[in-house]
Coordinates of C-alpha atoms in Angstrom, one line a residue:
M1 CA -35.2 66.2 -19.0
Y2 CA -35.3 63.6 -21.7
Q3 CA -38.0 64.2 -24.3
S4 CA -39.1 61.3 -26.6
S5 CA -39.9 61.9 -30.2
T6 CA -41.7 58.6 -30.6
E7 CA -45.3 58.9 -31.7
E8 CA -47.9 57.6 -29.3
I9 CA -50.9 55.6 -30.4
T10 CA -54.0 56.7 -28.6
G11 CA -56.6 54.5 -30.3
S12 CA -58.4 51.6 -28.7
E13 CA -55.0 50.4 -27.4
A14 CA -54.2 53.5 -25.4
S15 CA -57.4 55.3 -24.7
E16 CA -57.5 58.4 -22.5
S17 CA -60.6 59.5 -20.5
G18 CA -61.1 62.9 -19.0
Q19 CA -58.6 63.6 -16.2
T20 CA -57.7 59.9 -15.5
C21 CA -53.9 59.4 -15.5
A22 CA -52.6 57.2 -18.3
R23 CA -50.8 54.1 -17.4
S24 CA -47.2 53.5 -18.2
G25 CA -45.9 50.8 -20.5
L26 CA -45.7 48.3 -17.6
K27 CA -48.8 46.2 -17.4
G28 CA -50.8 45.6 -14.2
T29 CA -53.3 47.3 -12.0
T30 CA -52.3 50.1 -9.7
A31 CA -52.1 48.8 -6.2
S32 CA -53.9 51.7 -4.7
S33 CA -56.6 52.0 -7.4
F34 CA -59.8 50.1 -7.0
C35 CA -62.2 48.6 -9.6
P36 CA -65.6 48.7 -8.0
A37 CA -66.9 46.3 -10.6
S38 CA -64.9 43.6 -9.0
L39 CA -65.5 44.3 -5.4
S40 CA -67.5 41.1 -4.8
S41 CA -64.8 39.0 -6.2
A42 CA -62.0 41.0 -4.6
L43 CA -62.2 38.8 -1.5
S44 CA -60.5 36.0 -3.3
Y45 CA -57.3 38.1 -2.8
Q46 CA -55.7 36.7 0.3
S47 CA -54.1 39.6 2.1
S48 CA -50.8 39.1 3.9
Y49 CA -51.7 41.9 6.2
V50 CA -54.7 42.1 8.6
H51 CA -55.0 45.5 10.2
T52 CA -56.9 46.1 13.3
P53 CA -57.0 49.2 15.6
S54 CA -54.4 47.6 17.9
S55 CA -52.2 46.1 15.3
S56 CA -48.9 47.5 14.0
H57 CA -48.4 48.4 10.3
A58 CA -46.0 45.5 9.6
P59 CA -46.9 43.7 6.4
C60 CA -46.3 40.2 7.9
Q61 CA -44.7 38.7 10.9
P62 CA -41.0 37.7 10.7
G63 CA -40.3 34.1 10.5
R64 CA -43.6 33.1 9.0
T65 CA -44.2 31.9 5.5
S66 CA -46.5 33.8 3.2
A67 CA -48.7 30.7 2.9
E68 CA -49.2 30.7 6.7
T69 CA -50.0 34.4 6.7
Q70 CA -52.5 33.9 3.8
H71 CA -54.2 31.1 5.6
D72 CA -54.7 33.2 8.7
A73 CA -56.1 36.0 6.6
A74 CA -58.5 33.7 4.9
T75 CA -59.6 32.2 8.2
T76 CA -60.3 35.7 9.6
M77 CA -62.2 36.7 6.5
T78 CA -64.3 33.5 6.7
G79 CA -65.2 34.5 10.2
L80 CA -66.1 38.0 9.2
V81 CA -68.5 37.2 6.4
S82 CA -71.5 35.1 7.1
S83 CA -72.2 32.0 5.1
S84 CA -75.9 32.7 5.1
D85 CA -77.5 31.2 2.0
S86 CA -79.5 34.3 1.3
C87 CA -76.4 36.4 0.5
S88 CA -73.3 34.4 0.1
V89 CA -72.0 31.1 -1.0
R90 CA -68.9 29.3 0.1
Y91 CA -66.4 27.7 -2.3
P92 CA -64.0 24.9 -1.7
G93 CA -60.8 25.9 0.0
G94 CA -62.5 28.3 2.4
T95 CA -62.2 31.4 0.2
P96 CA -65.4 33.3 0.5
R97 CA -67.0 34.6 -2.7
F98 CA -70.2 36.4 -3.2
R99 CA -73.0 36.3 -5.7
R100 CA -75.1 39.2 -6.7
T101 CA -78.8 39.3 -5.8
P102 CA -81.2 38.1 -8.5
G103 CA -81.6 40.5 -11.4
S104 CA -78.2 42.1 -10.9
A105 CA -76.6 43.7 -13.9
G106 CA -73.4 44.5 -12.1
P107 CA -72.3 47.9 -10.8
T108 CA -72.1 49.4 -14.3
G109 CA -75.4 48.1 -15.5
T110 CA -78.9 49.4 -15.2
T111 CA -80.6 48.3 -12.1
G112 CA -84.3 47.7 -11.5
S113 CA -84.5 50.6 -9.0
S114 CA -85.7 54.1 -9.8
V115 CA -82.1 55.1 -10.4
S116 CA -79.6 53.2 -12.5
T117 CA -76.2 52.5 -10.9
I118 CA -73.7 54.9 -12.4
A119 CA -70.6 53.5 -14.1
G120 CA -67.7 53.4 -11.7
A121 CA -69.8 53.5 -8.5
S122 CA -67.5 52.8 -5.6
V123 CA -69.5 53.5 -2.4
I124 CA -69.9 50.8 0.2
V125 CA -72.6 51.2 2.8
A126 CA -73.1 49.4 6.1
V127 CA -76.6 49.4 7.7
V128 CA -77.9 48.1 11.0
E129 CA -81.3 48.4 12.8
G130 CA -81.9 48.3 16.5
R131 CA -83.7 45.3 18.0
G132 CA -86.6 45.0 20.5
L133 CA -87.6 48.4 21.8
A134 CA -85.0 50.1 19.6
R135 CA -86.5 48.8 16.4
G136 CA -86.7 51.6 13.9
E137 CA -83.4 53.2 15.1
I138 CA -81.0 53.0 12.1
G139 CA -77.3 53.3 12.0
M140 CA -75.4 53.9 8.7
A141 CA -71.8 54.3 7.7
S142 CA -70.5 54.8 4.1
V143 CA -67.2 55.1 2.4
D144 CA -66.4 56.0 -1.2
L145 CA -63.3 54.1 -2.2
K146 CA -62.4 57.0 -4.4
C147 CA -62.7 59.6 -1.6
P148 CA -61.2 59.2 1.9
E149 CA -64.3 60.2 3.8
L150 CA -66.3 58.2 6.3
V151 CA -69.9 59.4 6.6
L152 CA -71.8 58.4 9.7
S153 CA -75.5 58.8 10.5
Q154 CA -78.0 57.6 13.0
F155 CA -81.7 58.4 13.0
A156 CA -85.2 57.1 13.8
D157 CA -87.2 55.8 10.9
T158 CA -90.8 54.8 10.3
G159 CA -92.2 51.4 9.4
T160 CA -91.8 52.2 5.7
Y161 CA -88.1 52.9 6.1
A162 CA -88.4 55.8 3.8
K163 CA -85.3 57.6 5.2
V164 CA -83.0 54.6 4.8
I165 CA -84.2 53.8 1.2
T166 CA -83.8 57.5 0.3
R167 CA -80.3 57.7 1.7
I168 CA -79.1 54.6 0.0
H169 CA -80.7 55.9 -3.2
I170 CA -78.7 59.1 -2.9
L171 CA -75.4 57.2 -2.2
M172 CA -75.9 54.7 -5.1
P173 CA -73.7 52.1 -3.5
V174 CA -72.0 49.2 -5.2
E175 CA -72.4 47.0 -2.1
I176 CA -74.5 47.1 1.0
L177 CA -73.4 45.3 4.3
M178 CA -76.0 44.1 6.8
P179 CA -75.8 41.9 9.9
D180 CA -76.4 38.2 9.1
T181 CA -79.2 38.2 11.7
S182 CA -81.2 40.4 9.3
S183 CA -81.5 37.5 6.8
E184 CA -81.1 34.5 9.0
K185 CA -82.4 31.3 7.4
G186 CA -84.1 33.2 4.7
K187 CA -86.4 34.9 7.1
G188 CA -85.2 38.4 6.4
T189 CA -86.4 41.4 8.4
K190 CA -88.7 44.0 6.8
L191 CA -85.7 46.3 6.2
F192 CA -83.7 43.6 4.6
K193 CA -86.5 42.7 2.2
L194 CA -87.2 46.4 1.3
I195 CA -83.5 47.0 0.5
T196 CA -83.4 43.8 -1.6
E197 CA -86.5 44.9 -3.5
N198 CA -85.5 48.5 -4.1
F199 CA -81.9 47.8 -5.0
P200 CA -81.8 44.5 -7.0
G201 CA -78.6 45.5 -8.9
V202 CA -76.5 46.1 -5.7
T203 CA -74.5 43.4 -4.0
L204 CA -75.9 42.6 -0.5
T205 CA -73.4 41.0 1.9
A206 CA -74.1 39.5 5.3
I207 CA -71.6 40.3 8.0
Q208 CA -71.6 38.5 11.4
R209 CA -73.3 40.5 14.0
K210 CA -70.4 40.4 16.4
Y211 CA -68.4 42.7 14.1
Y212 CA -71.0 45.5 14.6
N213 CA -69.2 46.5 17.8
E214 CA -69.5 50.2 18.9
K215 CA -66.3 50.1 21.0
K216 CA -64.3 48.9 18.0
G217 CA -66.0 51.5 15.9
L218 CA -64.9 54.3 18.3
E219 CA -61.4 52.9 18.3
Y220 CA -61.2 52.9 14.5
I221 CA -62.4 56.6 14.4
Q222 CA -60.0 57.7 17.1
Q223 CA -57.1 56.0 15.2
L224 CA -58.0 57.0 11.6
C225 CA -59.7 60.4 11.9
A226 CA -57.6 63.4 10.8
P227 CA -57.0 66.0 13.5
E228 CA -59.1 68.7 11.7
F229 CA -62.2 66.6 12.2
Y230 CA -61.8 65.4 15.8
T231 CA -65.0 67.2 16.8
V232 CA -66.9 64.4 15.2
L233 CA -66.0 62.3 18.3
M234 CA -68.2 64.5 20.4
E235 CA -71.1 63.9 18.1
V236 CA -70.9 60.1 17.8
Q237 CA -69.4 58.8 21.0
A238 CA -73.0 58.1 22.4
K239 CA -74.5 56.9 19.1
Y240 CA -74.3 53.1 19.4
Y241 CA -75.6 52.2 16.0
C242 CA -73.5 54.4 13.7
L243 CA -70.4 53.4 15.6
A244 CA -71.4 49.7 15.2
T245 CA -71.7 50.1 11.4
A246 CA -68.4 52.0 11.2
A247 CA -66.7 49.0 12.9
A248 CA -68.2 46.5 10.5
L249 CA -67.5 48.7 7.4
L250 CA -63.9 49.5 8.2
K251 CA -63.2 45.9 9.2
Y252 CA -64.6 44.7 5.9
L253 CA -62.6 47.3 3.9
E254 CA -59.4 45.8 5.3
F255 CA -59.9 42.7 3.2
I256 CA -61.1 44.0 -0.1
Q257 CA -58.4 46.6 -0.6
S258 CA -54.8 46.0 -1.5
S259 CA -53.8 48.9 0.9
F260 CA -54.8 50.4 4.2
Y261 CA -55.5 53.9 5.4
A262 CA -52.7 55.6 7.3
A263 CA -53.4 56.8 10.8
K264 CA -54.9 60.2 11.3
S265 CA -55.8 60.4 7.6
L266 CA -59.6 60.0 7.1
K267 CA -62.2 62.8 7.0
V268 CA -64.9 61.5 9.4
I269 CA -68.2 63.4 9.5
F270 CA -71.6 62.9 11.1
K271 CA -74.4 63.8 8.8
G272 CA -77.8 64.7 10.2
S273 CA -80.9 65.3 8.1
E274 CA -82.0 68.5 9.9
Q275 CA -80.5 71.0 7.4
T276 CA -81.7 69.3 4.2
A277 CA -85.1 68.3 2.7
M278 CA -85.8 64.6 2.1
I279 CA -86.9 63.7 -1.4
D280 CA -87.8 60.0 -1.5
S281 CA -86.6 57.8 -4.3
A282 CA -90.0 57.6 -6.0
S283 CA -90.4 61.4 -6.1
A284 CA -86.9 61.8 -7.4
A285 CA -87.7 59.4 -10.2
N286 CA -91.0 60.9 -11.1
L287 CA -89.5 64.4 -11.1
E288 CA -86.5 63.1 -13.2
L289 CA -84.1 64.9 -11.0
V290 CA -81.0 62.9 -12.0
V291 CA -82.3 60.2 -14.3
N292 CA -84.5 60.4 -17.4
N293 CA -87.3 57.8 -17.2
R294 CA -87.4 57.1 -20.9
D295 CA -83.7 57.0 -21.5
H296 CA -81.3 56.6 -18.6
R297 CA -78.5 57.9 -20.8
S298 CA -80.3 61.1 -21.6
E299 CA -79.2 64.4 -20.1
Y300 CA -82.8 65.7 -20.1
T301 CA -83.0 65.9 -16.3
L302 CA -82.7 68.6 -13.8
L303 CA -79.1 67.5 -13.2
G304 CA -78.4 67.5 -16.9
V305 CA -79.8 71.0 -17.4
L306 CA -77.8 72.5 -14.5
N307 CA -74.6 70.5 -14.9
H308 CA -71.8 72.6 -16.4
T309 CA -69.2 71.5 -13.9
K310 CA -65.6 71.1 -14.9
T311 CA -64.5 68.7 -12.1
P312 CA -65.7 65.3 -10.8
G313 CA -66.0 66.8 -7.3
G314 CA -68.2 69.7 -8.6
A315 CA -70.5 67.2 -10.3
R316 CA -70.8 65.1 -7.2
R317 CA -71.7 68.2 -5.1
L318 CA -74.3 69.4 -7.6
R319 CA -76.0 66.0 -7.6
S320 CA -76.0 65.8 -3.8
N321 CA -77.5 69.3 -3.5
I322 CA -80.3 68.4 -6.0
L323 CA -81.2 65.2 -4.2
E324 CA -80.8 66.8 -0.7
P325 CA -81.8 70.5 -1.1
L326 CA -80.8 72.9 1.7
L327 CA -83.4 74.2 4.1
D328 CA -81.4 76.9 5.8
V329 CA -82.4 80.3 4.2
D330 CA -79.2 82.1 5.2
T331 CA -77.0 79.5 3.5
I332 CA -79.2 79.6 0.4
N333 CA -79.0 83.4 0.2
T334 CA -75.3 83.4 0.7
R335 CA -74.9 81.1 -2.3
L336 CA -77.3 83.2 -4.4
D337 CA -75.2 86.3 -3.6
A338 CA -72.0 84.5 -4.8
I339 CA -73.8 83.4 -8.0
Q340 CA -75.0 87.0 -8.5
E341 CA -71.4 88.3 -8.2
L342 CA -70.2 85.7 -10.8
L343 CA -72.9 86.9 -13.2
Q344 CA -72.0 90.6 -12.8
N345 CA -68.2 90.2 -12.8
E346 CA -67.1 88.6 -16.1
D347 CA -63.4 88.7 -15.2
L348 CA -64.1 86.7 -12.0
F349 CA -66.4 84.3 -13.9
F350 CA -64.0 83.4 -16.7
G351 CA -61.0 83.6 -14.4
L352 CA -62.5 81.0 -12.1
K353 CA -63.7 78.9 -15.0
N354 CA -60.3 78.7 -16.4
A355 CA -58.6 77.9 -13.1
I356 CA -61.1 75.3 -11.9
G357 CA -61.1 73.5 -15.2
Q358 CA -57.4 72.5 -14.7
F359 CA -57.9 70.7 -11.4
L360 CA -57.9 66.9 -11.2
D361 CA -60.2 64.9 -9.0
I362 CA -58.8 66.0 -5.6
D363 CA -60.9 63.5 -3.6
R364 CA -59.5 60.6 -5.6
L365 CA -56.0 62.0 -5.3
L366 CA -56.4 62.3 -1.5
S367 CA -57.7 58.8 -1.3
V368 CA -54.6 57.3 -2.8
L369 CA -52.2 59.6 -1.0
V370 CA -53.5 58.5 2.5
Q371 CA -53.3 54.8 1.7
I372 CA -50.3 52.6 2.2
P373 CA -49.9 49.5 -0.1
K374 CA -49.8 46.2 1.7
Q375 CA -47.3 44.9 -0.9
E376 CA -44.5 46.9 -2.5
T377 CA -44.9 46.0 -6.2
V378 CA -43.8 47.7 -9.3
Q379 CA -47.3 48.9 -10.0
A380 CA -47.6 50.3 -6.5
A381 CA -44.3 52.2 -6.9
E382 CA -45.3 53.6 -10.3
A383 CA -48.7 54.6 -8.9
K384 CA -47.1 56.6 -6.0
I385 CA -44.9 58.5 -8.4
T386 CA -47.9 59.4 -10.5
H387 CA -49.8 60.6 -7.4
V388 CA -47.0 62.9 -6.3
I389 CA -46.8 64.3 -9.8
Q390 CA -50.6 64.9 -9.6
L391 CA -50.2 66.5 -6.2
K392 CA -47.6 68.9 -7.5
H393 CA -49.8 69.7 -10.5
T394 CA -52.7 70.5 -8.1
L395 CA -50.7 72.6 -5.8
D396 CA -49.2 74.6 -8.7
L397 CA -52.8 75.7 -9.5
V398 CA -53.5 77.1 -6.0
P399 CA -51.8 80.5 -6.6
Q400 CA -53.7 81.1 -9.8
L401 CA -57.0 80.3 -8.0
R402 CA -55.9 82.5 -5.0
M403 CA -55.2 85.4 -7.3
V404 CA -58.6 85.2 -9.1
L405 CA -60.5 85.3 -5.8
K406 CA -58.6 88.4 -4.5
T407 CA -61.1 90.7 -6.1
C408 CA -64.3 89.0 -4.9
S409 CA -66.6 90.9 -2.5
T410 CA -69.4 88.4 -1.3
A411 CA -69.0 86.6 2.0
L412 CA -68.9 83.0 0.6
L413 CA -66.2 83.8 -2.0
K414 CA -64.2 85.7 0.6
A415 CA -64.3 82.7 2.9
Y416 CA -62.9 80.5 0.2
S417 CA -60.3 83.1 -0.6
T418 CA -59.2 83.0 3.0
T419 CA -59.1 79.2 3.0
L420 CA -56.6 79.3 0.1
E421 CA -54.3 81.5 2.1
D422 CA -53.4 78.5 4.2
N423 CA -49.6 78.4 4.2
R424 CA -49.6 74.6 4.2
F425 CA -50.2 74.6 0.4
D426 CA -46.9 76.4 -0.1
V427 CA -45.1 74.3 2.5
I428 CA -46.0 71.0 0.8
L429 CA -45.2 72.4 -2.7
E430 CA -41.7 73.5 -1.5
Q431 CA -41.0 70.1 0.1
I432 CA -42.1 68.4 -3.2
K433 CA -39.8 70.6 -5.2
T434 CA -36.8 69.5 -3.1
V435 CA -37.2 66.0 -4.5
V436 CA -39.2 66.4 -7.8
N437 CA -38.0 68.3 -10.9
Y438 CA -39.4 71.8 -11.3
D439 CA -40.6 71.1 -14.8
T440 CA -42.2 67.7 -14.0
S441 CA -45.9 68.1 -14.7
Y442 CA -49.1 66.0 -15.2
I443 CA -49.8 65.7 -18.9
K444 CA -52.0 63.4 -21.0
G445 CA -50.6 60.6 -23.0
S446 CA -49.2 57.3 -21.7
L447 CA -45.7 57.8 -23.2
N448 CA -45.5 61.4 -22.1
M449 CA -46.6 60.5 -18.6
R450 CA -44.2 57.5 -18.6
T451 CA -41.3 59.9 -19.4
Q452 CA -42.5 62.3 -16.6
K453 CA -42.5 59.5 -14.1
C454 CA -39.1 58.2 -15.2
Y455 CA -37.4 61.6 -14.7
A456 CA -39.6 62.9 -11.8
V457 CA -37.0 62.6 -9.1
R458 CA -34.3 65.2 -9.4
P459 CA -30.8 64.1 -10.4
N460 CA -27.9 63.7 -7.9
I461 CA -30.3 62.4 -5.2
N462 CA -29.6 58.8 -5.9
E463 CA -26.6 58.0 -8.2
F464 CA -27.9 54.5 -9.0
L465 CA -31.2 56.1 -10.1
D466 CA -29.3 58.4 -12.4
I467 CA -27.4 55.4 -13.9
A468 CA -30.6 53.5 -14.5
R469 CA -32.2 56.5 -16.3
R470 CA -29.1 56.8 -18.6
V471 CA -29.5 53.1 -19.4
Y472 CA -33.2 53.7 -20.2
T473 CA -32.4 56.7 -22.4
E474 CA -29.8 54.7 -24.4
I475 CA -32.3 51.8 -24.9
V476 CA -34.9 54.3 -26.3
D477 CA -32.3 55.8 -28.6
D478 CA -31.3 52.3 -29.8
I479 CA -35.0 51.6 -30.6
S480 CA -35.2 54.7 -32.6
G481 CA -32.0 53.9 -34.4
L482 CA -33.1 50.3 -35.1
V483 CA -36.4 51.6 -36.7
N484 CA -34.4 54.1 -38.9
K485 CA -32.1 51.4 -40.1
L486 CA -34.9 49.1 -41.0
G487 CA -36.6 51.9 -42.9
E488 CA -33.4 52.5 -44.9
K489 CA -32.9 48.7 -45.4
Y490 CA -36.3 48.1 -47.0
G491 CA -36.9 51.6 -48.4
L492 CA -40.1 52.0 -46.4
P493 CA -41.4 55.0 -44.4
L494 CA -41.1 53.4 -40.9
R495 CA -41.4 55.2 -37.6
S496 CA -41.3 54.1 -34.0
S497 CA -44.6 54.3 -32.1
F498 CA -45.8 53.5 -28.6
S499 CA -48.9 52.1 -27.0
T500 CA -49.6 50.9 -23.4
T501 CA -50.3 47.3 -24.6
R502 CA -47.5 46.8 -27.1
G503 CA -44.8 49.1 -25.8
F504 CA -42.6 50.3 -28.6
F505 CA -43.4 49.0 -32.1
I506 CA -43.1 50.0 -35.7
Q507 CA -45.8 51.8 -37.6
M508 CA -46.0 52.4 -41.4
K509 CA -48.7 54.4 -43.2
L510 CA -49.9 53.0 -46.5
D511 CA -50.4 56.3 -48.3
G512 CA -48.5 56.1 -51.6
V513 CA -46.4 53.1 -50.4
V514 CA -45.7 50.2 -52.7
L515 CA -44.7 47.1 -50.9
P516 CA -41.9 44.9 -52.4
E517 CA -43.4 41.8 -53.8
G518 CA -46.7 43.0 -52.5
S519 CA -46.2 42.0 -48.9
L520 CA -44.2 43.0 -45.8
P521 CA -40.7 41.6 -45.3
T522 CA -40.8 38.3 -43.2
E523 CA -38.6 40.0 -40.6
F524 CA -41.7 42.0 -39.5
I525 CA -43.9 40.0 -37.0
K526 CA -47.1 40.5 -35.1
V527 CA -48.6 42.5 -38.0
T528 CA -51.8 44.4 -37.4
K529 CA -53.7 46.7 -39.8
Q530 CA -55.7 49.7 -38.6
K531 CA -57.3 52.0 -41.1
N532 CA -54.5 53.1 -43.4
S533 CA -51.5 51.9 -41.5
Y534 CA -49.6 48.8 -40.5
G535 CA -48.3 48.1 -37.0
F536 CA -45.6 45.4 -36.4
T537 CA -42.5 44.6 -34.5
T538 CA -39.3 42.5 -34.9
A539 CA -37.5 40.0 -32.7
D540 CA -34.8 42.5 -31.9
L541 CA -37.4 45.2 -31.0
M542 CA -39.2 42.8 -28.7
K543 CA -35.9 42.2 -26.8
M544 CA -35.3 45.9 -26.6
N545 CA -38.8 46.4 -25.1
G546 CA -38.0 43.8 -22.5
R547 CA -34.7 45.6 -21.6
C548 CA -36.7 48.9 -21.5
D549 CA -39.3 47.4 -19.1
E550 CA -36.5 46.1 -16.9
A551 CA -34.8 49.5 -16.8
L552 CA -38.1 51.1 -15.9
R553 CA -38.7 48.7 -13.1
E554 CA -35.4 49.6 -11.6
I555 CA -36.1 53.3 -12.0
F556 CA -39.6 53.1 -10.4
H557 CA -38.3 51.0 -7.5
M558 CA -35.5 53.5 -6.7
S559 CA -37.8 56.5 -7.3
Y560 CA -40.4 54.9 -5.0
V561 CA -37.9 54.8 -2.1
V562 CA -37.3 58.6 -2.5
I563 CA -41.0 59.4 -2.9
C564 CA -42.0 57.4 0.2
Q565 CA -39.5 59.5 2.2
L566 CA -41.0 62.6 0.7
L567 CA -44.6 61.5 1.6
T568 CA -43.5 60.9 5.2
T569 CA -42.3 64.5 5.6
I570 CA -45.4 66.0 4.0
H571 CA -48.0 63.8 5.5
E572 CA -48.6 66.0 8.5
H573 CA -49.6 68.9 6.3
I574 CA -51.5 67.0 3.6
H575 CA -54.9 67.4 5.3
C576 CA -55.2 70.9 4.0
L577 CA -56.2 69.2 0.7
Y578 CA -59.6 68.4 2.3
K579 CA -60.2 72.2 2.4
L580 CA -59.0 72.6 -1.1
S581 CA -61.3 69.8 -2.3
D582 CA -64.3 71.5 -0.6
T583 CA -63.3 74.9 -2.1
V584 CA -62.9 73.7 -5.6
S585 CA -66.1 71.6 -5.7
M586 CA -68.2 74.4 -4.3
L587 CA -66.8 77.0 -6.7
D588 CA -67.3 74.6 -9.5
M589 CA -70.9 74.1 -8.6
L590 CA -71.6 77.8 -8.2
L591 CA -70.0 78.4 -11.6
S592 CA -72.2 75.7 -13.1
L593 CA -75.3 77.4 -11.7
A594 CA -74.1 80.8 -13.0
N595 CA -73.4 79.3 -16.4
A596 CA -76.9 77.8 -16.5
C597 CA -78.3 81.3 -15.7
T598 CA -76.5 82.8 -18.6
I599 CA -77.6 80.1 -21.1
S600 CA -81.2 80.0 -20.1
D601 CA -81.5 83.7 -19.1
Y602 CA -82.9 83.0 -15.6
D603 CA -83.7 86.0 -13.5

């Protein structure tokens, strides 16, 4: 595999965060990645694909222009979202857009509720209340755009709607969907007014009541639910209100996403409240369970004290368990036994800690793997290649985790050890290795990751792909040679560097350097100075960057075709990752609690 010696700039131009995959040099947003901060404006995107339970997966109908298809999509969307003055406003041209409720600071700002909306929130919730004699019967459905899990619930609430407010408080959504009849002509229902008052920083969107259809909701679930979770159909088939919210939510999601969920891919669960205690939002705020009242950024909360998790999934599970504590004594004791074993067995504790810390966000990975882009763009192709590399990285870690758990003795840890024995993990990994290079791995750094994606597919699978990669290698070598020649020509210590925004450019440190005539040669353009170094480029280098990007587009396109064929073959086994996600997040939470015990010397 080609290894680049070019230095990568990782300052403000190419920042890395945690376990988020770095972008390549091609600009653009990944087609299957979502920016929750722009959900309310995402509807301006006119989809060329409208997916219903009975529709095929064809991107558009043959013989129709894209403008006609876009017009139909816009018309459908206009019918879906109500034009009620209390929640939405219509703009010329028929494209629906939404304003936030008064006082909104946006999804990443601090809200006026007892809990501030966390940065990167991506949960959308649909709520409906029964009418007439059924008033007080609540249906809810929620989806986290970063996790392919549809959570349904239906319950009876009191006139204070404490259960609804508490559940929304726990979910911390970026957007709440309600029927337009809840806020008709400004005369909102009591539930509508309470939600508006308690969550002023959350977008509230009115959906036409006809889309709250329980039959369509059941069809959606039957079509999208993964086989492992079919038992949920028995639980919800007679629950009108949660099925109605599922229909409205899934219909709405079709329009705000640039991709759709593949059939039989979603984890669908019905969540009751019988096994957990209910802590209302006011109590959670007063007890400072997850947010400090004086400083919302402070970690001096119960969550901050206990949170030593290594993965995003573990942190989410710990937060959920704090806000919804278990009531079942047997389950609590089973977890305590597992924590006790971790405290008594140092090899197990440190072995698990090392193994768990290497995992990425499996829920986020699953979410993008089970979605199909509506449009095949360069960004979508690049993203899919990245996701397969991340999947390989994740599956490569399973044997290590499996080995660590071999020596455990408590019931809960043994159960998770058995879960990891699922042979589908090995089947998927072997299928990936038939297409992807053995030494391809997920690594930090945009240039390094760009190289990994470029050479991810094994040679001799597509001869045109091999030719394109040779062209790319030659261009990169030419860039390095050009920089060396310029250094010799002007007698300056120049070196080639790379950033996601500029691509390849020239960098020169100022330590001990005397510039001829006190300034840089005129051949160097787009000069920037950062601390003790200059960054600049030349006309020839800019042309080479263009050729490099063109070669990469060809590579990503041809690699995408091969990767899509691979994903088709492994799709039937990929649902075992739901089990892996559950295992890793629970082990991470147990390790976090055990770690808190060792630090604070709890008995």
